[in-house]
Every structure is written in structure tokens, then in C-alpha cells.
């Protein structure tokens, strides 16, 4: 570990609370274990789960750092046992189980993807969490395929903007919802085929009208609660409902006979607690299928704003205000 100091600046709140608990403190630089690399972080993506963690509602999985941050981009500056020497000095972005809000972070080498010339470090840091999540849920669990129509809630969220980008590349028709006409216009500007203002329109009726009554192949849902039976009404026969969050409620009442009659599938997943072997497999697949589009500059994340690490509180406040479109990023 040449030229790497032993302490670093990081955000590591001692207790849950509001954005003000996100103060810069000094922490030891982590050491890469077998199969891991140490990244000098240039930028770290902010995700909604970081806010839940800050509030005390989403503790890090066992073994993960208490420092928040699920994705970074930067340069590999040290290697753990078993990592090939060529990785040293490589610019990468990485999916983390935590630890991104810091000057240095450790990642399993299998969860790193190369940063192509087409991307800035800020852009690269904004990709992994939403790309892994949308890929594994919309395409793998939801089996979305070319020609399908899909409904994605939160069209201007980090997740929603990534879903729009992937839908455009892989030939899906994408309908999104958002909470204002301005956000609907932004989503359409980014490539959504249709955008429904869920505050002024009934998204079930709109989806039926858009699809000529046929419904969607997949719903990617981050709301839960009473959205679930309404989403089911938006599904075509054999449709798939994929839950990735429960912002609107943990519980739902669903008509079981509808699942039987129209052969619907209800599924979902959480990415963070999955092991490094699973995440490594996803990274390999993304490298083959999506990364060529990243290298060509055809897939780039939508950046809302970036903040210095010391202003992490302002970054969280912006996300909680709900005014953002796309990703918020911290720069070191
Ligand atoms: N399962 C997983 O593995 C996984 C991984 C990453 C993220 N997630 C989840 O995915 C969600 C998006 O994450 P993000 O980082 O992209 O967050 P984000 O940018 O803050 O977006 C949150 C979105 O939720 C929408 N929303 C909230 N309440 C809603 C409601 N009642 N009806 C319709 N839309 C509503 C907001 O829409 P408006 O602003 O238009 O109202 C906003 O677009 C979060 O809930 C996060 O926890 C899950």
C-alpha cells in the first residue's frame, strides 16, 4: 500500500438521526482481504437505502462497514491476496455492501467494473447500485425482454432513470409514474415512452388506456402497500410483479384468484445482503451485456447534483426533499 495513509476522512455516524449526523470523522483506512481491492474513492453514489440506514431503519448486513455508501468509483491502490497484479492502478466503479462515503473503500474484485473513457468518475460512481438492482429485478426476476411493455414507478428516481436507459437500449416500451408534471416531462425527456402523474391521474386506468387494455408484462414496484393490488390490475396475463421497496407500506391485500386466473407472478429482492459470489456473477453478466453500451457512451447515468463529502448532509436533504431527478453523488 504505497502512498496510502493509515487514516482517512469518512462519514460514520455514531447514532441514527437527521442529515446533521453526517459529519466528517477520521477512520482507519480499511485493509483489503483475500479477493478484495482497496479503492481510492473519487466519487460515491447516494441511494435511498443510505437514508434509511442513517435513520436507523436499515442496518448494514453482518461484516459490512458502518460507513454508509453502496457504490464508488476511483482507482485501485492496493490488492488483497489472490488479486492479479494488473488490477493495481485500474480505474473502477464498484458495488459495495457499505463503506462508500470515505476516501478509501474495500470491494471484492468481482464487484468492480472498469471505468471507460466515456465516463467521468462522478458518472461511474452513480451506476452500480441502480444498474445491479434494475438488471436483476426487471430483466432477471421479471424476465423483461425486447418488445415488452413495462411499468416502473418512481420514473425520475435513481432506479427509474436507470430503468429508462436500459429499456431504451434493450427494446422495451417503458411507462413510468412520477409525482409532478415537471417530473413526468423530465422522464419523457430521458426516454420514457409514457409518464403518468400519479398525483393527478389514476395510473391503473392510464396503463390500461396506453396498452389498449392488454396490460404490461412487468411492473417494477418501489411503493408496496395498496399499490400492489393496483399494479396487479396493470399486468397482462402471465405478468410479473417485482417488488424492490415498500415506501408506501409493508403489507398488501391481494386477490389470489386473479393470480391464478391470469397466471401472475409476485416476486422481489434486496441486493445488499446478497453474497459476493452472487454479486460477482451479476457483474460478469453486466460486463458482457451492458458494459459495451457504457463504453460506447450510450448508457450514462442521469446526474442530479454532486456535493463534496463534507456536504453529505445537504446531499441527503436534497434526496429527502424529493426534488432531484436522477442520481446524487458525493465527491472526495
Ligand atoms: N431492493 C433493492 O435491492 C433496492 C436497491 C436499491 C434501491 N431500492 C429502493 O428503490 C427505491 C428507489 O431508490 P433510489 O435510490 O432511486 O431513490 P430516489 O431517487 O430517492 O427515488 C425514490 C422514488 O420513490 C418514488 N415514490 C415514493 N413514494 C411514492 C409513492 N407513494 N407513489 C409513487 N412513487 C413514490 C418517488 O417518486 P416522486 O418523487 O415522483 O413522488 C421517487 O422517484 C427506494 O425505495 C430504494 O430503497 C431497492
Short mmCIF file of C-alpha atoms in Angstrom, two decimals, residues 37-284:
data_model
loop_
_atom_site.label_atom_id
_atom_site.label_comp_id
_atom_site.label_asym_id
_atom_site.label_seq_id
_atom_site.Cartn_x
_atom_site.Cartn_y
_atom_site.Cartn_z
CA UNK A 37 -9.13 -4.42 -3.58
CA UNK A 38 -8.63 -1.06 -1.89
CA UNK A 39 -10.08 1.82 -3.92
CA UNK A 40 -9.00 5.46 -3.52
CA UNK A 41 -12.52 6.86 -3.87
CA UNK A 42 -13.04 9.73 -6.30
CA UNK A 43 -16.84 9.77 -6.03
CA UNK A 44 -19.58 7.86 -4.19
CA UNK A 45 -23.22 7.49 -5.19
CA UNK A 46 -26.04 8.35 -2.77
CA UNK A 47 -29.01 5.98 -2.69
CA UNK A 48 -32.34 6.00 -0.88
CA UNK A 49 -31.24 2.99 1.25
CA UNK A 50 -28.46 5.25 2.70
CA UNK A 51 -31.22 7.47 4.09
CA UNK A 52 -32.97 4.51 5.68
CA UNK A 53 -29.63 3.44 7.19
CA UNK A 54 -28.97 6.95 8.55
CA UNK A 55 -32.37 6.90 10.24
CA UNK A 56 -31.55 3.55 11.85
CA UNK A 57 -34.03 1.53 9.77
CA UNK A 58 -31.62 -0.40 7.54
CA UNK A 59 -28.59 -1.65 9.47
CA UNK A 60 -25.55 -2.84 7.48
CA UNK A 61 -25.54 -6.61 6.86
CA UNK A 62 -23.13 -8.67 9.04
CA UNK A 63 -19.50 -7.91 8.16
CA UNK A 64 -20.28 -4.72 6.20
CA UNK A 65 -18.77 -1.39 7.36
CA UNK A 66 -20.90 1.01 9.40
CA UNK A 67 -19.82 3.77 7.00
CA UNK A 68 -22.71 4.27 4.53
CA UNK A 69 -22.35 4.16 0.76
CA UNK A 70 -23.22 1.33 -1.63
CA UNK A 71 -21.20 2.37 -4.70
CA UNK A 72 -18.00 4.20 -5.57
CA UNK A 73 -15.66 4.99 -8.42
CA UNK A 74 -11.94 5.51 -8.07
CA UNK A 75 -8.50 3.99 -8.53
CA UNK A 76 -7.34 0.64 -7.15
CA UNK A 77 -4.40 1.40 -4.85
CA UNK A 78 -3.84 -1.92 -3.02
CA UNK A 79 -4.63 -5.56 -3.60
CA UNK A 80 -5.70 -8.33 -1.25
CA UNK A 81 -4.34 -11.87 -1.52
CA UNK A 82 -5.17 -13.61 -4.78
CA UNK A 83 -5.95 -10.48 -6.83
CA UNK A 84 -3.90 -10.25 -10.04
CA UNK A 85 -1.24 -7.53 -10.13
CA UNK A 86 -2.69 -5.90 -13.29
CA UNK A 87 -5.58 -4.57 -11.22
CA UNK A 88 -3.29 -2.12 -9.40
CA UNK A 89 -3.85 1.41 -10.71
CA UNK A 90 -7.04 0.49 -12.62
CA UNK A 91 -9.94 2.98 -12.61
CA UNK A 92 -13.04 1.09 -11.48
CA UNK A 93 -16.54 1.53 -10.20
CA UNK A 94 -17.74 -0.95 -7.61
CA UNK A 95 -20.85 -2.19 -5.87
CA UNK A 96 -20.30 -2.23 -2.08
CA UNK A 97 -22.21 -3.61 0.89
CA UNK A 98 -21.23 -0.32 2.62
CA UNK A 99 -18.27 1.99 3.18
CA UNK A 100 -18.55 4.28 0.15
CA UNK A 101 -18.74 7.64 1.99
CA UNK A 102 -14.98 7.69 2.58
CA UNK A 103 -11.64 8.48 0.97
CA UNK A 104 -10.89 4.75 0.69
CA UNK A 105 -13.17 1.73 0.37
CA UNK A 106 -12.68 -2.02 0.06
CA UNK A 107 -14.56 -4.03 -2.58
CA UNK A 108 -14.48 -7.66 -3.72
CA UNK A 109 -12.63 -7.53 -7.05
CA UNK A 110 -15.53 -9.39 -8.68
CA UNK A 111 -17.83 -6.44 -7.91
CA UNK A 112 -15.62 -3.95 -9.79
CA UNK A 113 -16.24 -2.84 -13.38
CA UNK A 114 -13.72 -0.80 -15.42
CA UNK A 115 -14.42 2.92 -15.83
CA UNK A 116 -14.33 3.58 -19.58
CA UNK A 117 -13.05 6.83 -21.10
CA UNK A 118 -16.65 7.77 -21.95
CA UNK A 119 -17.48 8.29 -18.25
CA UNK A 120 -16.35 10.72 -15.58
CA UNK A 121 -15.71 9.34 -12.09
CA UNK A 122 -18.90 11.09 -10.93
CA UNK A 123 -20.90 9.28 -13.60
CA UNK A 124 -19.21 5.95 -12.94
CA UNK A 125 -19.94 6.19 -9.20
CA UNK A 126 -23.63 6.70 -9.99
CA UNK A 127 -24.04 3.43 -11.89
CA UNK A 128 -23.51 0.23 -9.84
CA UNK A 129 -26.34 0.21 -7.28
CA UNK A 130 -29.13 1.07 -9.72
CA UNK A 131 -27.69 -0.99 -12.60
CA UNK A 132 -27.34 -4.16 -10.50
CA UNK A 133 -30.80 -3.59 -8.97
CA UNK A 134 -32.69 -2.86 -12.19
CA UNK A 135 -30.90 -5.63 -14.09
CA UNK A 136 -31.52 -8.36 -11.54
CA UNK A 137 -35.14 -7.34 -10.93
CA UNK A 138 -36.55 -6.08 -14.22
CA UNK A 139 -34.67 -8.44 -16.54
CA UNK A 140 -33.82 -11.49 -14.39
CA UNK A 141 -36.69 -11.82 -11.92
CA UNK A 142 -39.18 -10.03 -14.20
CA UNK A 143 -37.93 -11.62 -17.46
CA UNK A 144 -38.43 -8.34 -19.38
CA UNK A 145 -37.46 -8.90 -22.98
CA UNK A 146 -37.42 -6.96 -26.25
CA UNK A 147 -40.92 -5.87 -27.27
CA UNK A 148 -42.35 -5.99 -23.71
CA UNK A 149 -44.17 -3.08 -22.13
CA UNK A 150 -43.15 -2.46 -18.51
CA UNK A 151 -44.41 -0.15 -15.76
CA UNK A 152 -41.79 1.38 -13.46
CA UNK A 153 -42.79 3.59 -10.53
CA UNK A 154 -40.52 6.47 -9.49
CA UNK A 155 -39.57 7.34 -13.07
CA UNK A 156 -37.20 10.15 -12.06
CA UNK A 157 -35.54 8.26 -9.19
CA UNK A 158 -32.04 6.84 -9.50
CA UNK A 159 -33.66 3.46 -10.10
CA UNK A 160 -36.28 4.84 -12.50
CA UNK A 161 -33.79 6.78 -14.64
CA UNK A 162 -31.60 3.66 -14.95
CA UNK A 163 -34.69 1.62 -15.90
CA UNK A 164 -35.48 4.14 -18.66
CA UNK A 165 -31.92 3.96 -20.00
CA UNK A 166 -31.90 0.15 -20.03
CA UNK A 167 -35.40 -0.05 -21.52
CA UNK A 168 -34.29 2.18 -24.40
CA UNK A 169 -31.21 0.04 -25.07
CA UNK A 170 -32.95 -3.34 -24.80
CA UNK A 171 -36.12 -2.53 -26.77
CA UNK A 172 -38.72 -2.28 -24.00
CA UNK A 173 -41.64 0.14 -24.04
CA UNK A 174 -41.46 1.84 -20.64
CA UNK A 175 -44.30 3.54 -18.79
CA UNK A 176 -43.26 5.41 -15.64
CA UNK A 177 -45.06 7.22 -12.86
CA UNK A 178 -43.88 10.39 -11.12
CA UNK A 179 -45.33 12.86 -8.64
CA UNK A 180 -45.48 16.04 -10.77
CA UNK A 181 -45.97 17.16 -14.37
CA UNK A 182 -42.40 18.51 -14.33
CA UNK A 183 -41.03 15.11 -13.33
CA UNK A 184 -43.19 13.41 -15.97
CA UNK A 185 -41.74 15.76 -18.60
CA UNK A 186 -38.23 15.04 -17.33
CA UNK A 187 -38.83 11.28 -17.54
CA UNK A 188 -40.10 11.59 -21.10
CA UNK A 189 -37.10 13.75 -21.96
CA UNK A 190 -34.89 10.90 -20.74
CA UNK A 191 -36.64 8.39 -22.98
CA UNK A 192 -39.71 7.12 -21.12
CA UNK A 193 -42.39 6.26 -23.68
CA UNK A 194 -45.18 7.34 -21.33
CA UNK A 195 -45.19 9.14 -17.98
CA UNK A 196 -48.17 9.23 -15.62
CA UNK A 197 -48.55 11.84 -12.86
CA UNK A 198 -49.72 9.56 -10.04
CA UNK A 199 -50.97 12.53 -8.04
CA UNK A 200 -53.44 13.74 -10.68
CA UNK A 201 -54.10 10.58 -12.73
CA UNK A 202 -55.20 7.02 -11.94
CA UNK A 203 -52.21 5.01 -13.11
CA UNK A 204 -54.28 1.82 -13.50
CA UNK A 205 -56.69 3.48 -15.95
CA UNK A 206 -53.80 5.17 -17.77
CA UNK A 207 -51.86 1.92 -18.20
CA UNK A 208 -54.98 0.20 -19.49
CA UNK A 209 -55.53 3.01 -21.99
CA UNK A 210 -51.88 3.06 -23.13
CA UNK A 211 -51.77 -0.72 -23.63
CA UNK A 212 -55.20 -0.95 -25.27
CA UNK A 213 -56.43 -2.99 -22.31
CA UNK A 214 -53.71 -5.64 -22.66
CA UNK A 215 -51.61 -4.55 -19.66
CA UNK A 216 -47.85 -4.76 -19.02
CA UNK A 217 -45.52 -7.72 -18.96
CA UNK A 218 -43.73 -6.47 -15.81
CA UNK A 219 -44.28 -3.95 -13.01
CA UNK A 220 -41.15 -2.84 -11.12
CA UNK A 221 -42.55 -1.58 -7.84
CA UNK A 222 -40.86 0.53 -5.14
CA UNK A 223 -44.05 1.57 -3.34
CA UNK A 224 -45.75 -1.58 -1.99
CA UNK A 225 -48.82 -1.20 0.22
CA UNK A 226 -52.02 -0.51 -1.72
CA UNK A 227 -50.02 -0.15 -4.95
CA UNK A 228 -49.65 -3.94 -5.15
CA UNK A 229 -53.27 -4.82 -5.99
CA UNK A 230 -53.40 -1.78 -8.29
CA UNK A 231 -50.18 -2.88 -10.01
CA UNK A 232 -51.71 -6.32 -10.47
CA UNK A 233 -54.54 -4.67 -12.40
CA UNK A 234 -51.88 -3.22 -14.74
CA UNK A 235 -50.40 -6.65 -15.53
CA UNK A 236 -51.12 -8.66 -18.66
CA UNK A 237 -51.74 -12.41 -18.47
CA UNK A 238 -48.59 -14.17 -17.23
CA UNK A 239 -47.36 -10.77 -15.95
CA UNK A 240 -44.63 -10.40 -13.33
CA UNK A 241 -44.77 -8.07 -10.32
CA UNK A 242 -41.33 -7.35 -8.88
CA UNK A 243 -41.07 -5.55 -5.50
CA UNK A 244 -37.87 -3.66 -4.64
CA UNK A 245 -39.12 -1.38 -1.85
CA UNK A 246 -42.09 -0.69 0.40
CA UNK A 247 -42.10 3.11 0.69
CA UNK A 248 -45.90 3.13 0.79
CA UNK A 249 -46.44 0.20 3.17
CA UNK A 250 -45.14 -3.21 4.16
CA UNK A 251 -48.45 -5.04 3.85
CA UNK A 252 -50.80 -5.59 0.92
CA UNK A 253 -54.06 -7.44 0.38
CA UNK A 254 -54.11 -9.18 -2.99
CA UNK A 255 -56.85 -11.06 -4.86
CA UNK A 256 -55.43 -14.59 -5.02
CA UNK A 257 -57.87 -15.76 -7.64
CA UNK A 258 -56.55 -13.06 -10.02
CA UNK A 259 -53.05 -14.53 -9.62
CA UNK A 260 -54.47 -17.92 -10.60
CA UNK A 261 -56.78 -16.74 -13.36
CA UNK A 262 -54.16 -14.61 -15.12
CA UNK A 263 -51.12 -16.71 -14.03
CA UNK A 264 -49.37 -13.72 -12.41
CA UNK A 265 -46.04 -13.95 -10.59
CA UNK A 266 -45.31 -11.86 -7.48
CA UNK A 267 -41.62 -11.71 -6.61
CA UNK A 268 -38.96 -9.28 -5.36
CA UNK A 269 -35.47 -9.00 -3.94
CA UNK A 270 -33.00 -6.95 -1.93
CA UNK A 271 -29.49 -6.58 -3.34
CA UNK A 272 -27.38 -5.52 -0.39
CA UNK A 273 -27.45 -8.73 1.69
CA UNK A 274 -26.64 -10.98 -1.30
CA UNK A 275 -23.17 -12.54 -1.09
CA UNK A 276 -20.09 -11.58 -3.11
CA UNK A 277 -20.43 -14.72 -5.27
CA UNK A 278 -23.89 -13.64 -6.46
CA UNK A 279 -22.86 -10.03 -6.99
CA UNK A 280 -19.78 -11.21 -8.89
CA UNK A 281 -21.94 -13.29 -11.24
CA UNK A 282 -24.16 -10.28 -11.89
CA UNK A 283 -21.09 -8.10 -12.52
CA UNK A 284 -19.79 -10.64 -15.08
#
